[in-house]
Amino acid sequence: FTRVRNLYNTADVIFCNPETLTTGPAFGITGYPTFNGPVEFARDLSKEGCNLINLATNHMNDKGQTAIDADVDVWSKLPVLAASGANKSAAEQNTVKYFTKNGLKVAFVAFADFSNNTALTSYGINIYHSKDLVTQLLTEARKNADVVVVSAHWGTEDVTTVNADQQAAAQLFASLGADVVIGTGPHVL
């Protein structure tokens, strides 16, 4: 982060997309195709300033719901403003994450396009193709926040143009009151 820290070191909110689980050796430190990093990865991202954390990615379910639960626990112990997109229960999935910064109440909701591991609980990851879930969360967020931020993990791998699915989802988010949509996923700018 040494070479990029000056780009964000005065920011109040720093969005980060860890992309993978960070549950440590209990689930095995692994790379492609099923990812899991050390707990220290989450800790160090937090120490570097990451305080708005996207947990909705196609890799979040790589090791199943028990690993999702462990990852949510890791992030919940770190000094972040909000982490959203992965859930330990249906009740947690139905809860919008809020924080207040500089007098503004901000809602943060994160969604993924899909899970690589199709053995997914109904609540483990927020999937934006569930229009009922999107509508419920964003309607609540818009009613209760000054600013609504949506993270969407989407896109076509290695493609720099926005596809029709992304356009439709972004339009849905905007129509429900999203002020900011941050896209991640295709591994290109």
PDB file of C-alpha atoms in Angstrom:
ATOM      1  CA  PHE A   1       0.000   0.000   0.000  1.00  0.00           C
ATOM      2  CA  THR A   2       3.000   2.293   0.261  1.00  0.00           C
ATOM      3  CA  ARG A   3       2.686   3.453  -3.367  1.00  0.00           C
ATOM      4  CA  VAL A   4      -1.077   4.114  -3.224  1.00  0.00           C
ATOM      5  CA  ARG A   5      -1.579   5.222   0.378  1.00  0.00           C
ATOM      6  CA  ASN A   6      -1.266   8.903  -0.602  1.00  0.00           C
ATOM      7  CA  LEU A   7      -4.349   8.480  -2.834  1.00  0.00           C
ATOM      8  CA  TYR A   8      -6.596   7.682   0.116  1.00  0.00           C
ATOM      9  CA  ASN A   9      -4.886   8.569   3.400  1.00  0.00           C
ATOM     10  CA  THR A  10      -7.087  11.621   4.000  1.00  0.00           C
ATOM     11  CA  ALA A  11     -10.362   9.863   3.109  1.00  0.00           C
ATOM     12  CA  ASP A  12     -12.954   9.185   5.794  1.00  0.00           C
ATOM     13  CA  VAL A  13     -14.403   6.156   4.023  1.00  0.00           C
ATOM     14  CA  ILE A  14     -12.212   3.650   2.194  1.00  0.00           C
ATOM     15  CA  PHE A  15     -13.994   0.898   0.271  1.00  0.00           C
ATOM     16  CA  CYS A  16     -12.204  -2.416  -0.144  1.00  0.00           C
ATOM     17  CA  ASN A  17     -13.135  -5.663  -1.857  1.00  0.00           C
ATOM     18  CA  PRO A  18     -11.108  -8.509  -0.299  1.00  0.00           C
ATOM     19  CA  GLU A  19     -12.563 -10.904  -2.927  1.00  0.00           C
ATOM     20  CA  THR A  20     -11.914 -14.037  -0.853  1.00  0.00           C
ATOM     21  CA  LEU A  21     -12.547 -15.602   2.500  1.00  0.00           C
ATOM     22  CA  THR A  22     -10.049 -14.662   5.209  1.00  0.00           C
ATOM     23  CA  THR A  23     -10.717 -17.413   7.735  1.00  0.00           C
ATOM     24  CA  GLY A  24      -7.170 -18.658   8.251  1.00  0.00           C
ATOM     25  CA  PRO A  25      -5.753 -22.170   8.626  1.00  0.00           C
ATOM     26  CA  ALA A  26      -8.913 -23.689  10.149  1.00  0.00           C
ATOM     27  CA  PHE A  27     -10.313 -23.875   6.599  1.00  0.00           C
ATOM     28  CA  GLY A  28      -6.962 -24.255   4.848  1.00  0.00           C
ATOM     29  CA  ILE A  29      -5.054 -21.433   3.177  1.00  0.00           C
ATOM     30  CA  THR A  30      -5.813 -22.042  -0.488  1.00  0.00           C
ATOM     31  CA  GLY A  31      -5.704 -20.427  -3.908  1.00  0.00           C
ATOM     32  CA  TYR A  32      -7.419 -21.074  -7.190  1.00  0.00           C
ATOM     33  CA  PRO A  33     -10.079 -22.342  -7.601  1.00  0.00           C
ATOM     34  CA  THR A  34     -11.292 -22.280  -3.967  1.00  0.00           C
ATOM     35  CA  PHE A  35      -9.771 -19.348  -2.138  1.00  0.00           C
ATOM     36  CA  ASN A  36      -9.120 -18.715   1.541  1.00  0.00           C
ATOM     37  CA  GLY A  37      -6.562 -16.324   2.967  1.00  0.00           C
ATOM     38  CA  PRO A  38      -5.046 -15.849   6.381  1.00  0.00           C
ATOM     39  CA  VAL A  39      -6.981 -13.917   9.035  1.00  0.00           C
ATOM     40  CA  GLU A  40      -4.063 -11.486   8.969  1.00  0.00           C
ATOM     41  CA  PHE A  41      -5.104 -10.410   5.464  1.00  0.00           C
ATOM     42  CA  ALA A  42      -8.340  -8.935   6.841  1.00  0.00           C
ATOM     43  CA  ARG A  43      -6.498  -7.487   9.836  1.00  0.00           C
ATOM     44  CA  ASP A  44      -3.900  -5.810   7.632  1.00  0.00           C
ATOM     45  CA  LEU A  45      -6.475  -4.402   5.199  1.00  0.00           C
ATOM     46  CA  SER A  46      -8.199  -2.840   8.192  1.00  0.00           C
ATOM     47  CA  LYS A  47      -4.898  -1.459   9.507  1.00  0.00           C
ATOM     48  CA  GLU A  48      -4.235   0.081   6.080  1.00  0.00           C
ATOM     49  CA  GLY A  49      -7.495   2.003   6.321  1.00  0.00           C
ATOM     50  CA  CYS A  50     -10.065  -0.232   4.644  1.00  0.00           C
ATOM     51  CA  ASN A  51     -13.263   0.487   6.547  1.00  0.00           C
ATOM     52  CA  LEU A  52     -16.119  -0.215   4.126  1.00  0.00           C
ATOM     53  CA  ILE A  53     -15.886  -3.889   3.233  1.00  0.00           C
ATOM     54  CA  ASN A  54     -17.603  -5.803   0.420  1.00  0.00           C
ATOM     55  CA  LEU A  55     -18.176  -9.424   1.425  1.00  0.00           C
ATOM     56  CA  ALA A  56     -20.457 -10.304  -1.509  1.00  0.00           C
ATOM     57  CA  THR A  57     -18.274 -12.037  -4.078  1.00  0.00           C
ATOM     58  CA  ASN A  58     -18.416 -15.178  -6.187  1.00  0.00           C
ATOM     59  CA  HIS A  59     -15.671 -16.678  -3.962  1.00  0.00           C
ATOM     60  CA  MET A  60     -17.250 -16.018  -0.562  1.00  0.00           C
ATOM     61  CA  ASN A  61     -18.905 -19.456  -0.548  1.00  0.00           C
ATOM     62  CA  ASP A  62     -15.840 -21.334  -1.811  1.00  0.00           C
ATOM     63  CA  LYS A  63     -15.629 -23.313   1.450  1.00  0.00           C
ATOM     64  CA  GLY A  64     -19.307 -23.349   2.412  1.00  0.00           C
ATOM     65  CA  GLN A  65     -21.543 -21.638   4.943  1.00  0.00           C
ATOM     66  CA  THR A  66     -19.367 -22.498   7.963  1.00  0.00           C
ATOM     67  CA  ALA A  67     -16.500 -20.583   6.363  1.00  0.00           C
ATOM     68  CA  ILE A  68     -18.812 -17.660   5.534  1.00  0.00           C
ATOM     69  CA  ASP A  69     -19.793 -17.573   9.221  1.00  0.00           C
ATOM     70  CA  ALA A  70     -16.127 -17.547  10.235  1.00  0.00           C
ATOM     71  CA  ASP A  71     -15.304 -14.776   7.759  1.00  0.00           C
ATOM     72  CA  VAL A  72     -18.170 -12.590   8.978  1.00  0.00           C
ATOM     73  CA  ASP A  73     -16.835 -13.131  12.522  1.00  0.00           C
ATOM     74  CA  VAL A  74     -13.320 -12.071  11.468  1.00  0.00           C
ATOM     75  CA  TRP A  75     -14.552  -8.787   9.982  1.00  0.00           C
ATOM     76  CA  SER A  76     -16.943  -8.099  12.879  1.00  0.00           C
ATOM     77  CA  LYS A  77     -13.960  -7.942  15.265  1.00  0.00           C
ATOM     78  CA  LEU A  78     -12.106  -5.329  13.204  1.00  0.00           C
ATOM     79  CA  PRO A  79     -12.577  -1.537  13.411  1.00  0.00           C
ATOM     80  CA  VAL A  80     -14.525  -1.116  10.172  1.00  0.00           C
ATOM     81  CA  LEU A  81     -17.482   1.173   9.525  1.00  0.00           C
ATOM     82  CA  ALA A  82     -19.488  -1.573   7.821  1.00  0.00           C
ATOM     83  CA  ALA A  83     -19.069  -4.955   6.145  1.00  0.00           C
ATOM     84  CA  SER A  84     -21.914  -6.240   3.987  1.00  0.00           C
ATOM     85  CA  GLY A  85     -22.861  -8.995   1.580  1.00  0.00           C
ATOM     86  CA  ALA A  86     -22.166 -12.240   3.478  1.00  0.00           C
ATOM     87  CA  ASN A  87     -24.417 -13.444   6.257  1.00  0.00           C
ATOM     88  CA  LYS A  88     -24.621 -15.983   9.059  1.00  0.00           C
ATOM     89  CA  SER A  89     -28.429 -16.124   9.072  1.00  0.00           C
ATOM     90  CA  ALA A  90     -31.558 -14.981   7.257  1.00  0.00           C
ATOM     91  CA  ALA A  91     -32.093 -12.329   9.945  1.00  0.00           C
ATOM     92  CA  GLU A  92     -28.603 -10.970   9.325  1.00  0.00           C
ATOM     93  CA  GLN A  93     -29.221 -10.940   5.570  1.00  0.00           C
ATOM     94  CA  ASN A  94     -32.310  -8.809   6.123  1.00  0.00           C
ATOM     95  CA  THR A  95     -30.382  -6.201   8.117  1.00  0.00           C
ATOM     96  CA  VAL A  96     -28.960  -3.117   6.401  1.00  0.00           C
ATOM     97  CA  LYS A  97     -25.559  -1.948   7.655  1.00  0.00           C
ATOM     98  CA  TYR A  98     -25.397   1.726   8.679  1.00  0.00           C
ATOM     99  CA  PHE A  99     -22.716   4.083   9.894  1.00  0.00           C
ATOM    100  CA  THR A 100     -22.485   7.813  10.499  1.00  0.00           C
ATOM    101  CA  LYS A 101     -19.611   9.890   9.176  1.00  0.00           C
ATOM    102  CA  ASN A 102     -19.338  13.693   9.230  1.00  0.00           C
ATOM    103  CA  GLY A 103     -22.969  13.999  10.246  1.00  0.00           C
ATOM    104  CA  LEU A 104     -24.252  11.820   7.388  1.00  0.00           C
ATOM    105  CA  LYS A 105     -25.983   8.518   8.021  1.00  0.00           C
ATOM    106  CA  VAL A 106     -24.801   6.068   5.362  1.00  0.00           C
ATOM    107  CA  ALA A 107     -26.397   2.740   4.436  1.00  0.00           C
ATOM    108  CA  PHE A 108     -24.150   0.101   2.877  1.00  0.00           C
ATOM    109  CA  VAL A 109     -25.552  -2.917   1.016  1.00  0.00           C
ATOM    110  CA  ALA A 110     -23.499  -5.387  -1.036  1.00  0.00           C
ATOM    111  CA  PHE A 111     -24.538  -7.936  -3.653  1.00  0.00           C
ATOM    112  CA  ALA A 112     -22.845 -10.504  -5.873  1.00  0.00           C
ATOM    113  CA  ASP A 113     -23.905 -11.785  -9.284  1.00  0.00           C
ATOM    114  CA  PHE A 114     -23.454 -15.467  -8.335  1.00  0.00           C
ATOM    115  CA  SER A 115     -21.527 -17.952  -6.198  1.00  0.00           C
ATOM    116  CA  ASN A 116     -18.934 -20.280  -7.731  1.00  0.00           C
ATOM    117  CA  ASN A 117     -20.020 -22.943  -5.237  1.00  0.00           C
ATOM    118  CA  THR A 118     -23.676 -23.560  -6.030  1.00  0.00           C
ATOM    119  CA  ALA A 119     -24.260 -25.323  -2.687  1.00  0.00           C
ATOM    120  CA  LEU A 120     -25.278 -21.997  -1.168  1.00  0.00           C
ATOM    121  CA  THR A 121     -27.695 -21.369   1.664  1.00  0.00           C
ATOM    122  CA  SER A 122     -30.536 -18.989   0.886  1.00  0.00           C
ATOM    123  CA  TYR A 123     -28.910 -16.330   3.082  1.00  0.00           C
ATOM    124  CA  GLY A 124     -25.133 -16.864   2.824  1.00  0.00           C
ATOM    125  CA  ILE A 125     -24.458 -14.269   0.133  1.00  0.00           C
ATOM    126  CA  ASN A 126     -26.641 -11.417  -1.083  1.00  0.00           C
ATOM    127  CA  ILE A 127     -27.293 -12.213  -4.749  1.00  0.00           C
ATOM    128  CA  TYR A 128     -28.678  -9.285  -6.732  1.00  0.00           C
ATOM    129  CA  HIS A 129     -30.813 -11.495  -8.955  1.00  0.00           C
ATOM    130  CA  SER A 130     -33.131 -11.823  -5.954  1.00  0.00           C
ATOM    131  CA  LYS A 131     -35.165  -8.711  -6.743  1.00  0.00           C
ATOM    132  CA  ASP A 132     -37.209  -9.166  -3.568  1.00  0.00           C
ATOM    133  CA  LEU A 133     -34.036  -8.997  -1.445  1.00  0.00           C
ATOM    134  CA  VAL A 134     -32.678  -6.014  -3.383  1.00  0.00           C
ATOM    135  CA  THR A 135     -35.995  -4.192  -3.094  1.00  0.00           C
ATOM    136  CA  GLN A 136     -36.361  -4.919   0.609  1.00  0.00           C
ATOM    137  CA  LEU A 137     -32.825  -3.841   1.561  1.00  0.00           C
ATOM    138  CA  LEU A 138     -32.669  -0.742  -0.615  1.00  0.00           C
ATOM    139  CA  THR A 139     -36.153   0.420   0.347  1.00  0.00           C
ATOM    140  CA  GLU A 140     -35.185   0.216   4.019  1.00  0.00           C
ATOM    141  CA  ALA A 141     -31.823   1.854   3.364  1.00  0.00           C
ATOM    142  CA  ARG A 142     -33.372   4.780   1.455  1.00  0.00           C
ATOM    143  CA  LYS A 143     -35.897   5.411   4.251  1.00  0.00           C
ATOM    144  CA  ASN A 144     -33.250   5.473   6.969  1.00  0.00           C
ATOM    145  CA  ALA A 145     -30.090   6.986   5.484  1.00  0.00           C
ATOM    146  CA  ASP A 146     -28.854  10.214   3.952  1.00  0.00           C
ATOM    147  CA  VAL A 147     -26.623   8.285   1.525  1.00  0.00           C
ATOM    148  CA  VAL A 148     -27.108   4.765   0.140  1.00  0.00           C
ATOM    149  CA  VAL A 149     -24.007   2.953  -1.135  1.00  0.00           C
ATOM    150  CA  VAL A 150     -24.330  -0.323  -3.058  1.00  0.00           C
ATOM    151  CA  SER A 151     -21.453  -2.642  -3.858  1.00  0.00           C
ATOM    152  CA  ALA A 152     -22.054  -4.967  -6.817  1.00  0.00           C
ATOM    153  CA  HIS A 153     -19.639  -7.803  -7.588  1.00  0.00           C
ATOM    154  CA  TRP A 154     -20.472  -8.434 -11.243  1.00  0.00           C
ATOM    155  CA  GLY A 155     -19.279  -8.192 -14.822  1.00  0.00           C
ATOM    156  CA  THR A 156     -17.723 -10.376 -17.469  1.00  0.00           C
ATOM    157  CA  GLU A 157     -14.248 -11.644 -16.601  1.00  0.00           C
ATOM    158  CA  ASP A 158     -11.446  -9.628 -18.265  1.00  0.00           C
ATOM    159  CA  VAL A 159     -13.927  -7.381 -20.126  1.00  0.00           C
ATOM    160  CA  THR A 160     -13.747  -3.606 -19.695  1.00  0.00           C
ATOM    161  CA  THR A 161     -17.241  -2.819 -20.972  1.00  0.00           C
ATOM    162  CA  VAL A 162     -20.432  -2.958 -18.956  1.00  0.00           C
ATOM    163  CA  ASN A 163     -22.821  -5.751 -19.945  1.00  0.00           C
ATOM    164  CA  ALA A 164     -26.638  -5.695 -20.118  1.00  0.00           C
ATOM    165  CA  ASP A 165     -26.978  -7.510 -16.769  1.00  0.00           C
ATOM    166  CA  GLN A 166     -24.885  -4.854 -15.038  1.00  0.00           C
ATOM    167  CA  GLN A 167     -26.884  -2.065 -16.683  1.00  0.00           C
ATOM    168  CA  ALA A 168     -30.188  -3.598 -15.591  1.00  0.00           C
ATOM    169  CA  ALA A 169     -29.003  -4.169 -12.027  1.00  0.00           C
ATOM    170  CA  ALA A 170     -27.564  -0.663 -11.751  1.00  0.00           C
ATOM    171  CA  GLN A 171     -30.849   0.776 -13.007  1.00  0.00           C
ATOM    172  CA  LEU A 172     -32.737  -1.248 -10.398  1.00  0.00           C
ATOM    173  CA  PHE A 173     -30.390  -0.049  -7.628  1.00  0.00           C
ATOM    174  CA  ALA A 174     -30.794   3.565  -8.765  1.00  0.00           C
ATOM    175  CA  SER A 175     -34.570   3.289  -9.048  1.00  0.00           C
ATOM    176  CA  LEU A 176     -34.668   2.089  -5.431  1.00  0.00           C
ATOM    177  CA  GLY A 177     -32.610   5.025  -4.208  1.00  0.00           C
ATOM    178  CA  ALA A 178     -28.934   4.073  -4.438  1.00  0.00           C
ATOM    179  CA  ASP A 179     -26.747   7.174  -4.527  1.00  0.00           C
ATOM    180  CA  VAL A 180     -23.491   5.351  -5.282  1.00  0.00           C
ATOM    181  CA  VAL A 181     -22.903   1.993  -6.983  1.00  0.00           C
ATOM    182  CA  ILE A 182     -19.386   0.569  -6.726  1.00  0.00           C
ATOM    183  CA  GLY A 183     -18.702  -2.272  -9.134  1.00  0.00           C
ATOM    184  CA  THR A 184     -16.094  -4.981  -8.607  1.00  0.00           C
ATOM    185  CA  GLY A 185     -15.470  -8.383 -10.114  1.00  0.00           C
ATOM    186  CA  PRO A 186     -14.105  -8.692 -13.660  1.00  0.00           C
ATOM    187  CA  HIS A 187     -10.434  -8.091 -12.669  1.00  0.00           C
ATOM    188  CA  VAL A 188      -9.972  -5.162 -15.052  1.00  0.00           C
ATOM    189  CA  LEU A 189     -10.524  -1.428 -14.730  1.00  0.00           C
TER     190      LEU A 189
END
